[in-house]
XYZ file of C-alpha atoms in Angstrom:
646
model
C -301.805 238.882 23.160
C -302.820 235.433 24.378
C -303.704 232.678 21.923
C -306.392 230.609 23.633
C -308.161 231.712 26.802
C -307.565 230.681 30.369
C -310.986 229.056 30.624
C -310.388 226.726 27.691
C -306.983 225.777 29.061
C -308.366 225.117 32.549
C -311.051 222.925 30.993
C -308.325 221.070 29.126
C -306.467 220.602 32.440
C -309.472 219.024 34.123
C -309.628 216.354 31.437
C -307.273 213.417 31.380
C -304.405 215.719 30.464
C -301.705 213.283 29.456
C -304.036 210.828 27.763
C -305.110 213.591 25.409
C -301.492 214.636 24.859
C -300.550 211.032 24.036
C -303.450 210.758 21.580
C -302.296 213.921 19.803
C -298.722 212.635 19.725
C -299.893 209.335 18.221
C -301.716 211.219 15.443
C -298.637 213.337 14.748
C -296.341 210.301 14.742
C -298.472 208.490 12.181
C -298.679 211.537 9.912
C -294.911 212.063 10.170
C -294.286 208.380 9.388
C -296.545 208.470 6.327
C -294.810 211.608 5.022
C -291.443 209.905 5.512
C -292.568 206.742 3.702
C -293.942 208.834 0.861
C -290.580 210.568 0.555
C -288.506 207.380 0.640
C -290.323 204.317 -0.618
C -291.039 205.511 -4.118
C -287.944 207.632 -4.711
C -284.502 206.922 -6.121
C -281.276 207.431 -4.189
C -280.706 210.672 -6.145
C -284.144 211.990 -5.162
C -283.610 211.051 -1.511
C -280.272 212.845 -1.623
C -281.957 215.958 -3.066
C -284.531 215.803 -0.233
C -281.720 215.801 2.331
C -282.376 212.243 3.543
C -279.335 210.521 2.040
C -275.565 210.809 1.709
C -274.492 209.071 -1.491
C -271.882 208.149 -2.553
C -269.754 207.816 0.573
C -266.374 206.324 1.443
C -265.462 204.637 4.723
C -262.526 206.506 6.278
C -262.155 204.826 9.671
C -263.715 202.313 12.045
C -263.409 201.365 15.719
C -265.138 199.257 18.325
C -267.493 201.193 20.597
C -269.907 200.638 23.479
C -271.741 197.304 23.615
C -269.574 195.502 21.020
C -270.953 197.790 18.299
C -268.835 199.091 15.440
C -268.489 202.846 14.866
C -267.682 203.784 11.277
C -266.546 207.200 10.066
C -267.694 207.979 6.525
C -267.267 210.896 4.135
C -269.593 211.964 1.352
C -267.377 212.164 -1.716
C -269.642 214.293 -3.938
C -272.623 216.708 -3.632
C -271.021 218.562 -0.723
C -273.333 221.556 -1.167
C -276.604 219.594 -0.792
C -278.355 220.578 2.450
C -279.185 217.500 4.508
C -281.178 216.468 7.589
C -278.702 213.959 9.056
C -278.157 214.907 12.693
C -276.626 213.533 15.883
C -278.742 210.841 17.550
C -280.878 210.053 14.506
C -281.380 206.479 13.263
C -279.792 205.721 9.903
C -278.749 202.818 7.724
C -275.528 202.041 5.867
C -276.441 200.498 2.501
C -274.902 199.285 -0.728
C -276.616 200.478 -3.876
C -275.750 197.157 -5.560
C -278.606 195.597 -3.565
C -280.044 198.233 -1.219
C -282.950 196.004 -0.157
C -280.753 193.354 1.475
C -277.301 194.951 1.773
C -277.876 197.267 4.725
C -276.994 197.647 8.418
C -278.897 199.935 10.787
C -277.313 202.201 13.373
C -277.325 205.633 15.018
C -275.521 208.788 13.912
C -273.094 209.761 16.683
C -271.286 212.684 15.075
C -271.681 215.052 12.103
C -268.950 217.459 11.025
C -269.066 219.038 7.576
C -268.945 216.203 5.044
C -267.988 213.528 7.566
C -270.147 211.641 10.030
C -269.817 208.730 12.410
C -272.464 206.032 12.606
C -272.513 203.336 15.295
C -273.771 200.204 13.558
C -275.620 197.370 15.264
C -272.931 194.876 14.323
C -269.403 194.061 15.467
C -267.908 193.855 11.966
C -268.523 195.324 8.549
C -270.275 192.959 6.110
C -268.420 191.764 3.000
C -270.469 194.001 0.685
C -269.109 197.127 2.430
C -265.860 196.759 0.487
C -267.610 196.789 -2.903
C -268.148 200.568 -3.127
C -271.465 202.216 -4.072
C -272.186 202.874 -0.385
C -274.582 205.403 1.127
C -276.243 206.501 4.392
C -280.047 206.745 4.498
C -281.888 208.531 7.288
C -284.527 206.312 8.932
C -287.802 207.459 10.437
C -287.032 208.813 13.909
C -289.006 206.476 16.151
C -286.661 207.227 19.064
C -287.760 210.858 19.517
C -291.418 209.831 19.549
C -290.663 206.995 21.982
C -288.898 209.425 24.331
C -291.820 211.890 24.195
C -294.371 209.118 24.694
C -292.479 207.632 27.635
C -292.126 211.059 29.267
C -295.876 211.744 29.007
C -296.697 208.319 30.467
C -294.268 208.839 33.344
C -295.613 212.356 34.002
C -299.147 210.938 34.158
C -298.136 208.355 36.763
C -296.096 210.831 38.847
C -298.758 213.548 38.805
C -300.781 211.731 41.485
C -297.856 211.594 43.942
C -297.639 214.502 46.428
C -293.879 215.149 46.253
C -292.947 214.129 42.698
C -296.196 215.444 41.253
C -296.191 219.027 42.562
C -294.398 220.591 39.570
C -296.518 218.550 37.150
C -299.720 219.740 38.822
C -298.545 223.365 38.631
C -297.698 223.093 34.923
C -301.061 221.483 34.156
C -302.974 224.168 36.052
C -304.058 222.229 39.148
C -301.807 224.041 41.654
C -300.372 227.553 41.933
C -296.631 228.277 41.826
C -294.919 229.710 44.913
C -292.108 232.218 45.451
C -289.690 233.023 48.251
C -289.165 236.560 49.574
C -285.440 236.889 49.013
C -283.569 240.153 48.559
C -283.342 241.190 44.892
C -280.044 240.696 43.073
C -278.664 243.599 41.041
C -276.950 242.941 37.706
C -275.668 246.339 36.481
C -275.595 245.348 32.793
C -279.347 244.578 32.682
C -282.314 246.906 32.235
C -285.204 246.983 34.722
C -287.390 244.302 33.084
C -284.380 242.019 32.586
C -283.493 242.525 36.263
C -287.075 241.653 37.180
C -286.844 238.442 35.122
C -283.606 237.370 36.833
C -285.136 237.966 40.274
C -288.353 236.169 39.325
C -286.222 233.150 38.381
C -284.219 233.320 41.624
C -287.337 233.684 43.808
C -289.445 231.014 42.067
C -289.739 227.710 43.884
C -291.184 225.852 40.897
C -292.021 228.005 37.838
C -290.698 231.208 36.255
C -291.450 232.443 32.730
C -289.372 234.900 30.692
C -291.480 236.299 27.846
C -288.969 237.716 25.377
C -290.345 239.654 22.368
C -287.997 240.272 19.401
C -284.776 242.092 20.220
C -285.356 242.322 23.990
C -282.238 240.443 25.110
C -283.752 237.144 26.229
C -280.453 235.290 25.770
C -278.539 237.911 27.782
C -281.141 237.679 30.551
C -280.988 233.869 30.718
C -277.185 233.874 30.847
C -277.186 236.283 33.806
C -279.981 234.344 35.555
C -278.054 231.073 35.217
C -274.892 232.724 36.564
C -276.887 234.110 39.514
C -278.454 230.704 40.310
C -275.052 229.005 40.308
C -273.587 231.750 42.510
C -276.535 231.540 44.935
C -276.779 227.740 45.391
C -273.771 226.301 43.530
C -276.345 224.150 41.741
C -275.903 222.255 38.486
C -278.366 223.395 35.816
C -279.786 221.601 32.795
C -280.354 223.968 29.847
C -282.373 222.681 26.887
C -283.997 224.003 23.709
C -285.883 222.432 20.777
C -283.117 223.120 18.233
C -279.378 222.496 18.199
C -278.851 226.082 17.005
C -280.540 227.541 20.104
C -278.571 225.183 22.379
C -275.316 226.169 20.658
C -275.942 229.905 21.085
C -276.513 229.665 24.838
C -273.701 227.133 25.325
C -271.250 229.553 23.742
C -272.554 232.601 25.648
C -272.372 230.769 28.990
C -268.873 229.513 28.236
C -267.805 233.079 27.407
C -268.912 233.998 30.937
C -266.398 231.527 32.345
C -268.810 228.726 33.285
C -267.958 225.037 32.852
C -270.349 223.906 30.108
C -270.894 220.336 28.931
C -272.662 220.216 25.556
C -274.383 216.828 25.253
C -275.013 215.873 21.636
C -273.564 217.234 18.425
C -273.500 221.009 17.734
C -275.224 222.282 14.596
C -272.472 224.818 13.985
C -269.153 223.044 13.683
C -266.757 225.545 15.247
C -263.717 224.777 17.364
C -265.205 226.921 20.147
C -268.352 224.788 20.328
C -266.652 221.450 19.790
C -264.429 222.149 22.813
C -267.586 222.088 24.977
C -268.761 218.665 23.783
C -268.479 215.367 25.605
C -266.372 213.807 22.816
C -263.823 216.638 22.905
C -263.580 216.694 26.706
C -263.187 212.915 26.794
C -260.409 213.110 24.205
C -258.604 215.659 26.395
C -259.012 213.613 29.603
C -255.858 212.258 31.269
C -257.143 208.638 31.131
C -257.785 208.721 27.380
C -254.292 207.709 26.312
C -254.680 204.326 27.998
C -258.180 203.880 26.530
C -256.843 204.515 23.012
C -254.137 201.895 23.572
C -256.736 199.356 24.726
C -259.041 200.111 21.767
C -256.134 199.629 19.374
C -255.384 196.286 21.015
C -259.037 195.192 20.758
C -259.134 196.191 17.069
C -255.990 194.132 16.448
C -257.632 191.038 17.980
C -260.783 191.667 15.892
C -258.708 191.995 12.709
C -256.958 188.712 13.478
C -260.329 187.020 14.119
C -261.731 188.315 10.831
C -258.930 186.631 8.898
C -260.696 183.330 9.602
C -263.384 183.728 6.955
C -264.514 180.445 5.435
C -263.544 176.736 5.248
C -261.700 176.477 8.553
C -261.605 173.575 11.008
C -262.219 173.236 14.748
C -258.826 174.634 15.809
C -259.250 177.724 13.655
C -262.839 178.110 14.877
C -261.678 177.931 18.512
C -258.901 180.407 17.817
C -261.360 182.817 16.170
C -263.713 182.474 19.141
C -260.854 183.156 21.590
C -259.757 186.254 19.677
C -263.323 187.637 19.673
C -263.631 186.917 23.412
C -260.348 188.712 24.141
C -261.429 191.745 22.088
C -264.753 191.874 23.948
C -263.061 191.623 27.349
C -260.806 194.548 26.484
C -263.813 196.571 25.268
C -265.565 195.930 28.585
C -262.566 197.467 30.340
C -262.713 200.372 27.876
C -266.406 200.796 28.599
C -265.793 200.913 32.364
C -262.994 203.458 31.930
C -265.130 205.618 29.642
C -267.966 205.495 32.178
C -265.573 206.787 34.826
C -264.493 209.689 32.588
C -268.098 210.549 31.685
C -269.180 210.604 35.343
C -266.204 212.802 36.164
C -266.962 215.293 33.364
C -270.692 215.381 34.124
C -270.074 215.940 37.852
C -267.726 218.887 37.193
C -270.030 220.663 34.687
C -271.893 223.686 36.045
C -274.354 223.701 33.140
C -275.285 220.716 30.966
C -276.816 221.732 27.628
C -278.804 219.578 25.204
C -281.842 219.487 22.948
C -285.162 218.486 24.512
C -284.859 214.876 23.367
C -281.106 214.975 24.031
C -281.939 215.532 27.718
C -282.332 211.744 27.887
C -278.870 211.081 26.465
C -277.328 208.095 28.263
C -274.877 210.399 30.091
C -277.667 212.327 31.869
C -280.616 209.934 31.623
C -280.796 209.226 35.354
C -279.732 212.634 36.680
C -281.970 215.036 38.607
C -281.562 218.831 38.640
C -282.792 221.556 40.924
C -283.484 223.755 37.877
C -284.180 223.028 34.218
C -284.195 225.983 31.802
C -286.131 225.526 28.535
C -285.221 228.187 25.959
C -287.254 228.843 22.785
C -290.192 227.238 24.608
C -292.557 228.969 22.166
C -291.281 226.606 19.452
C -291.180 223.446 21.544
C -293.681 220.598 21.253
C -295.157 220.060 24.711
C -294.526 216.268 24.839
C -290.816 216.956 24.193
C -290.732 219.460 27.093
C -291.755 216.769 29.567
C -288.513 214.845 28.923
C -286.318 217.412 30.762
C -289.088 218.647 33.105
C -289.266 215.237 34.797
C -285.652 215.753 35.914
C -286.459 219.087 37.611
C -287.705 220.533 40.880
C -288.071 223.930 39.191
C -288.509 224.893 35.538
C -287.782 228.165 33.760
C -289.628 228.632 30.456
C -288.223 231.279 28.108
C -289.520 232.265 24.697
C -292.272 234.109 22.874
C -295.593 232.436 22.081
C -296.414 235.430 19.843
C -293.785 234.313 17.326
C -293.589 231.093 15.303
C -295.208 228.036 16.927
C -293.642 224.556 16.758
C -293.797 222.627 13.502
C -296.695 220.159 13.590
C -297.082 217.991 10.503
C -300.583 216.703 11.234
C -303.265 219.351 10.654
C -305.614 217.319 12.867
C -303.144 217.191 15.772
C -302.363 220.893 15.412
C -306.026 221.873 15.368
C -306.763 219.724 18.437
C -304.047 221.298 20.565
C -300.571 219.947 19.743
C -299.562 223.327 18.264
C -300.406 224.977 21.606
C -297.194 225.041 23.615
C -296.656 224.524 27.326
C -295.319 228.103 27.405
C -298.576 229.453 25.983
C -300.657 227.479 28.486
C -298.535 228.526 31.475
C -298.554 232.218 30.497
C -302.368 232.077 30.581
C -302.597 229.927 33.723
C -299.880 231.549 35.852
C -299.450 235.257 35.015
C -297.773 235.704 38.421
C -294.820 233.680 37.068
C -294.371 235.810 33.933
C -292.000 238.704 33.321
C -292.259 240.450 29.947
C -288.971 241.893 28.690
C -290.069 245.370 27.641
C -287.027 247.131 26.174
C -285.837 246.143 22.714
C -282.427 246.834 21.182
C -283.033 246.085 17.492
C -285.644 248.240 15.780
C -286.511 251.833 15.118
C -289.530 252.653 17.271
C -291.800 252.958 14.211
C -290.859 249.469 12.998
C -291.523 248.141 16.496
C -294.805 249.998 17.014
C -297.408 247.847 15.264
C -296.028 244.612 16.705
C -295.971 246.135 20.193
C -299.579 247.340 20.015
C -300.919 244.099 18.491
C -299.025 241.410 20.397
C -297.571 242.965 23.556
C -300.259 245.340 24.883
C -298.207 248.322 23.657
C -295.668 247.705 26.429
C -292.485 247.584 24.327
C -290.125 250.531 24.251
C -287.148 251.052 21.962
C -283.797 251.628 23.661
C -282.350 255.080 22.998
C -279.553 253.544 20.895
C -282.039 252.243 18.308
C -285.243 254.238 18.812
C -284.504 256.716 16.015
C -281.732 255.130 14.006
C -282.342 255.379 10.246
C -280.421 254.677 7.069
C -279.913 258.413 6.470
C -281.461 261.689 7.624
C -285.181 262.063 6.888
C -285.537 258.484 5.611
C -288.823 256.831 6.541
C -288.057 253.597 8.498
C -291.396 251.986 7.556
C -293.089 251.748 4.161
C -296.144 249.818 3.021
C -296.193 249.753 -0.788
C -299.698 248.983 -2.051
C -299.867 247.038 -5.322
C -303.695 247.123 -5.537
C -304.867 247.724 -9.087
C -301.460 247.003 -10.653
C -302.495 243.596 -11.986
C -299.817 241.736 -10.014
C -301.935 238.586 -9.751
C -300.699 235.596 -7.761
C -300.094 232.237 -9.417
C -300.219 228.745 -7.954
C -297.900 225.852 -8.739
C -298.678 222.534 -7.019
C -299.310 223.625 -3.424
C -297.313 226.867 -3.309
C -298.213 230.411 -4.338
C -295.964 232.921 -6.100
C -296.238 236.350 -7.719
C -293.602 237.106 -10.400
C -294.829 240.656 -11.097
C -294.632 241.560 -7.401
C -291.136 240.057 -7.268
C -290.027 242.115 -10.270
C -291.476 245.265 -8.700
C -289.697 244.552 -5.412
C -286.327 244.523 -7.191
C -287.112 247.780 -9.011
C -287.940 249.351 -5.645
C -284.807 247.898 -4.003
C -282.617 249.055 -6.900
C -283.845 252.625 -6.335
C -283.175 252.383 -2.599
C -279.683 250.926 -3.081
C -278.878 253.700 -5.563
C -279.914 256.340 -3.004
C -277.712 254.694 -0.355
C -274.528 254.841 -2.448
C -273.832 258.439 -1.439
C -274.195 257.601 2.271
C -272.184 254.369 2.591
C -268.896 252.852 1.521
C -268.902 249.227 0.262
C -267.455 247.888 3.537
C -270.219 249.345 5.737
C -273.130 249.063 3.294
C -276.375 248.060 5.081
C -277.372 244.387 5.224
C -280.590 243.461 3.385
C -283.092 240.611 3.749
C -285.834 239.763 1.253
C -288.394 237.445 2.808
C -291.757 235.891 2.012
C -293.993 233.260 3.609
C -294.044 231.268 0.348
C -291.246 228.931 -0.746
C -292.232 229.262 -4.404
C -292.055 233.050 -4.135
C -288.561 232.741 -2.621
C -287.492 230.609 -5.613
C -288.969 233.263 -7.938
C -287.173 236.057 -6.082
C -283.844 234.207 -6.215
C -284.214 233.688 -9.972
C -285.165 237.316 -10.593
C -282.327 238.596 -8.421
C -279.888 237.007 -10.860
C -281.559 239.117 -13.582
C -281.075 242.372 -11.647
C -277.613 243.522 -12.818
C -277.639 246.723 -10.735
C -277.903 244.642 -7.536
C -275.173 242.091 -8.238
C -272.462 244.262 -6.685
C -274.394 244.071 -3.393
C -275.027 240.318 -3.573
C -272.902 239.583 -0.474
C -275.149 241.951 1.507
C -278.483 240.509 0.311
C -280.131 237.371 1.760
C -283.320 235.892 0.259
C -285.251 233.272 2.238
C -288.526 232.317 3.931
C -289.792 234.113 7.025
C -289.367 230.953 9.100
C -285.647 230.766 8.313
C -285.147 234.318 9.618
C -286.604 233.824 13.112
C -283.929 235.007 15.531
C -282.068 236.961 12.833
C -281.998 240.655 11.950
C -280.894 242.915 9.073
C -280.609 246.676 8.528
C -283.214 246.571 5.743
C -285.993 244.022 5.327
C -288.346 243.652 2.357
C -291.430 241.449 2.805
C -293.107 240.146 -0.343
C -296.679 239.371 0.772
C -297.362 237.532 -2.537
C -301.140 237.111 -2.210
C -303.267 239.044 -4.734
C -306.551 237.539 -5.868
C -310.191 238.619 -6.396
C -311.462 236.130 -3.781
C -309.561 237.775 -0.884
C -307.840 234.485 -0.004
C -304.729 234.930 2.143
C -304.041 231.309 3.247
C -300.672 231.114 4.975
C -300.785 234.848 5.828
C -303.587 234.246 8.323
C -300.951 232.984 10.792
C -300.219 236.416 12.219
C -297.465 235.056 14.479
C -295.441 234.387 11.329
C -296.015 237.999 10.286
C -294.908 239.181 13.720
C -291.591 237.471 13.036
C -291.389 239.016 9.554
C -292.146 242.562 10.697
C -289.586 242.517 13.511
C -286.426 241.497 11.614
C -285.494 245.020 10.417
C -283.255 247.420 12.317
C -283.541 250.613 10.254
C -286.023 250.100 7.426
C -288.972 247.782 6.803
C -290.630 247.688 3.378
C -293.832 245.627 3.091
C -295.112 245.073 -0.448
C -298.652 243.743 -0.893
C -302.120 244.133 -2.351
C -304.368 246.041 0.080
C -307.511 244.887 -1.751
C -306.702 241.281 -0.817
C -305.014 241.877 2.537
C -307.403 244.389 4.080
C -310.240 241.853 4.316
C -308.319 240.491 7.316
C -308.321 242.708 10.443
C -304.624 242.304 11.222
C -303.574 243.645 7.807
C -306.325 246.247 7.542
C -305.204 247.671 10.878
C -301.558 247.591 9.787
C -302.333 249.486 6.571
C -304.278 252.108 8.562
C -301.408 252.265 11.070
C -298.947 252.920 8.210
C -301.211 255.584 6.672
C -301.440 257.410 10.000
C -297.631 257.636 10.074
C -297.163 258.759 6.477
C -295.713 255.332 5.667
C -298.168 254.355 2.915
C -297.237 254.477 -0.778
C -298.954 253.226 -3.886
C -296.978 251.080 -6.294
C -298.318 253.391 -9.020
C -295.880 256.046 -7.800
C -293.053 253.759 -8.905
C -294.690 252.053 -11.884
């Protein structure tokens, strides 16, 4: 199912393509900045911490000189360890003192995050006096850098698009030229199914563009790993692999490393595991044979800096000259360190078979000026187009992998989204260049009945369930799909601020789940009890469900098997049993958030063995997607009325 027709996209291509993209990016940047200012300027440090923008209080654990005479400080948050935060590698941040946060602050960039510790490289060569007074914190700053990188990439793409050699790939991706393919003999990978094989060969034969369309559970990651191995074997080429999120980059980095490839992970992994850290630049540098000498030189430079800092106030010309000489000596040593580190970095980068990074991380200083024969963009269905141009400009050929029928990228400006920023490069290229697309058709997650409605609605009914999952159920004669209709039960939705919730529907869901769990007890032991997800599009409904779960004593014994969260947080995940709380129930037939059927495609394809959808047909059926789903369930004896349980 295509979102946006070929004609409209071709019309868009004939316009000043990158000017329009830059205008949309400018609108998004301003909206994002205003939201950030709203969150920070009028809030206390405790509120900023609760919003995930601040670590406070922190303690300084270590410091060292780093590139460009800057000081890198390692800090640890000393309380509130369980607060989820947004501080990530490469983001701008500020070290501040809460004694006088307006003036006592130094800006820098986060260079490492690991659990409750992070490193920040400050734009100074020594810590200010107030840093020893305690009451310190780290505030996240608005991320101008990511927007600058996207803006610069779009401007460069616009200028290169007119040049015959450099502009060919750009013209293909914007719809002004057709992709080409070579007639090489197909490669056989025994572990792959026929559509996965076709995708690998499409990638190998493409001269400029190949697209892997991977619906839920179809083995997109497995396919990409084998395609990358095949490309390296064929041409011994170095490949750049990128994705919009650190989590997606981490997954592929680990899978490729497991296949024996030399992976260099640029940036900071989201999951802090020893396996992943061993792939990072920092780890590989630390293990390099030249690092012992670099550590000795850094220690020497720090000693000179410490001696210089002893000259604080009220000293004469001799002391001033001595201080100046000590600083100069420290800087000279750090220049030698910098040169040695550059040598190590070049050595590690040259030896890597695959370099992995986020989209913006593709312009990390270690790879900024590199060119690649092939760039692979995973999760391209969730990637903002301007961010995609950062790695694309390093490529002769690009492989886009993802599913534009699942969640789109997050766009904060409704205006920018409506005018095209929410439309991904993947979505455009699928419509413009169907000859480049291979749809992965065999899925390994869901019972065929759970898969069926998604397949018919989004994938032209082309998906098939692998024999290992096609008929797997929780127990004999269990129905893998149920729509429970709450129409007429009086489970009316409520609204609080901007979010919707439905406490009666939540309470009913737990009664239904309690019955199901009770029926499963005779079929499973505690150690192999099925995993369960309870999901909803509405954050307020998730909060309601979490509260009510605590009041469901019969379910507490299964708490370690039950996860409750938003649909968005479950993209890419799966569970044996999935309950969806649709939440909306009103006399005006308003469904709001539910009208984004791509979100519902994600929701309906998380379950392996049983999917239970709970909602009000009177409200939902006014929308074709849900009306058709309810009819689809009725035709398969999968419809129940909540009255049967009430």
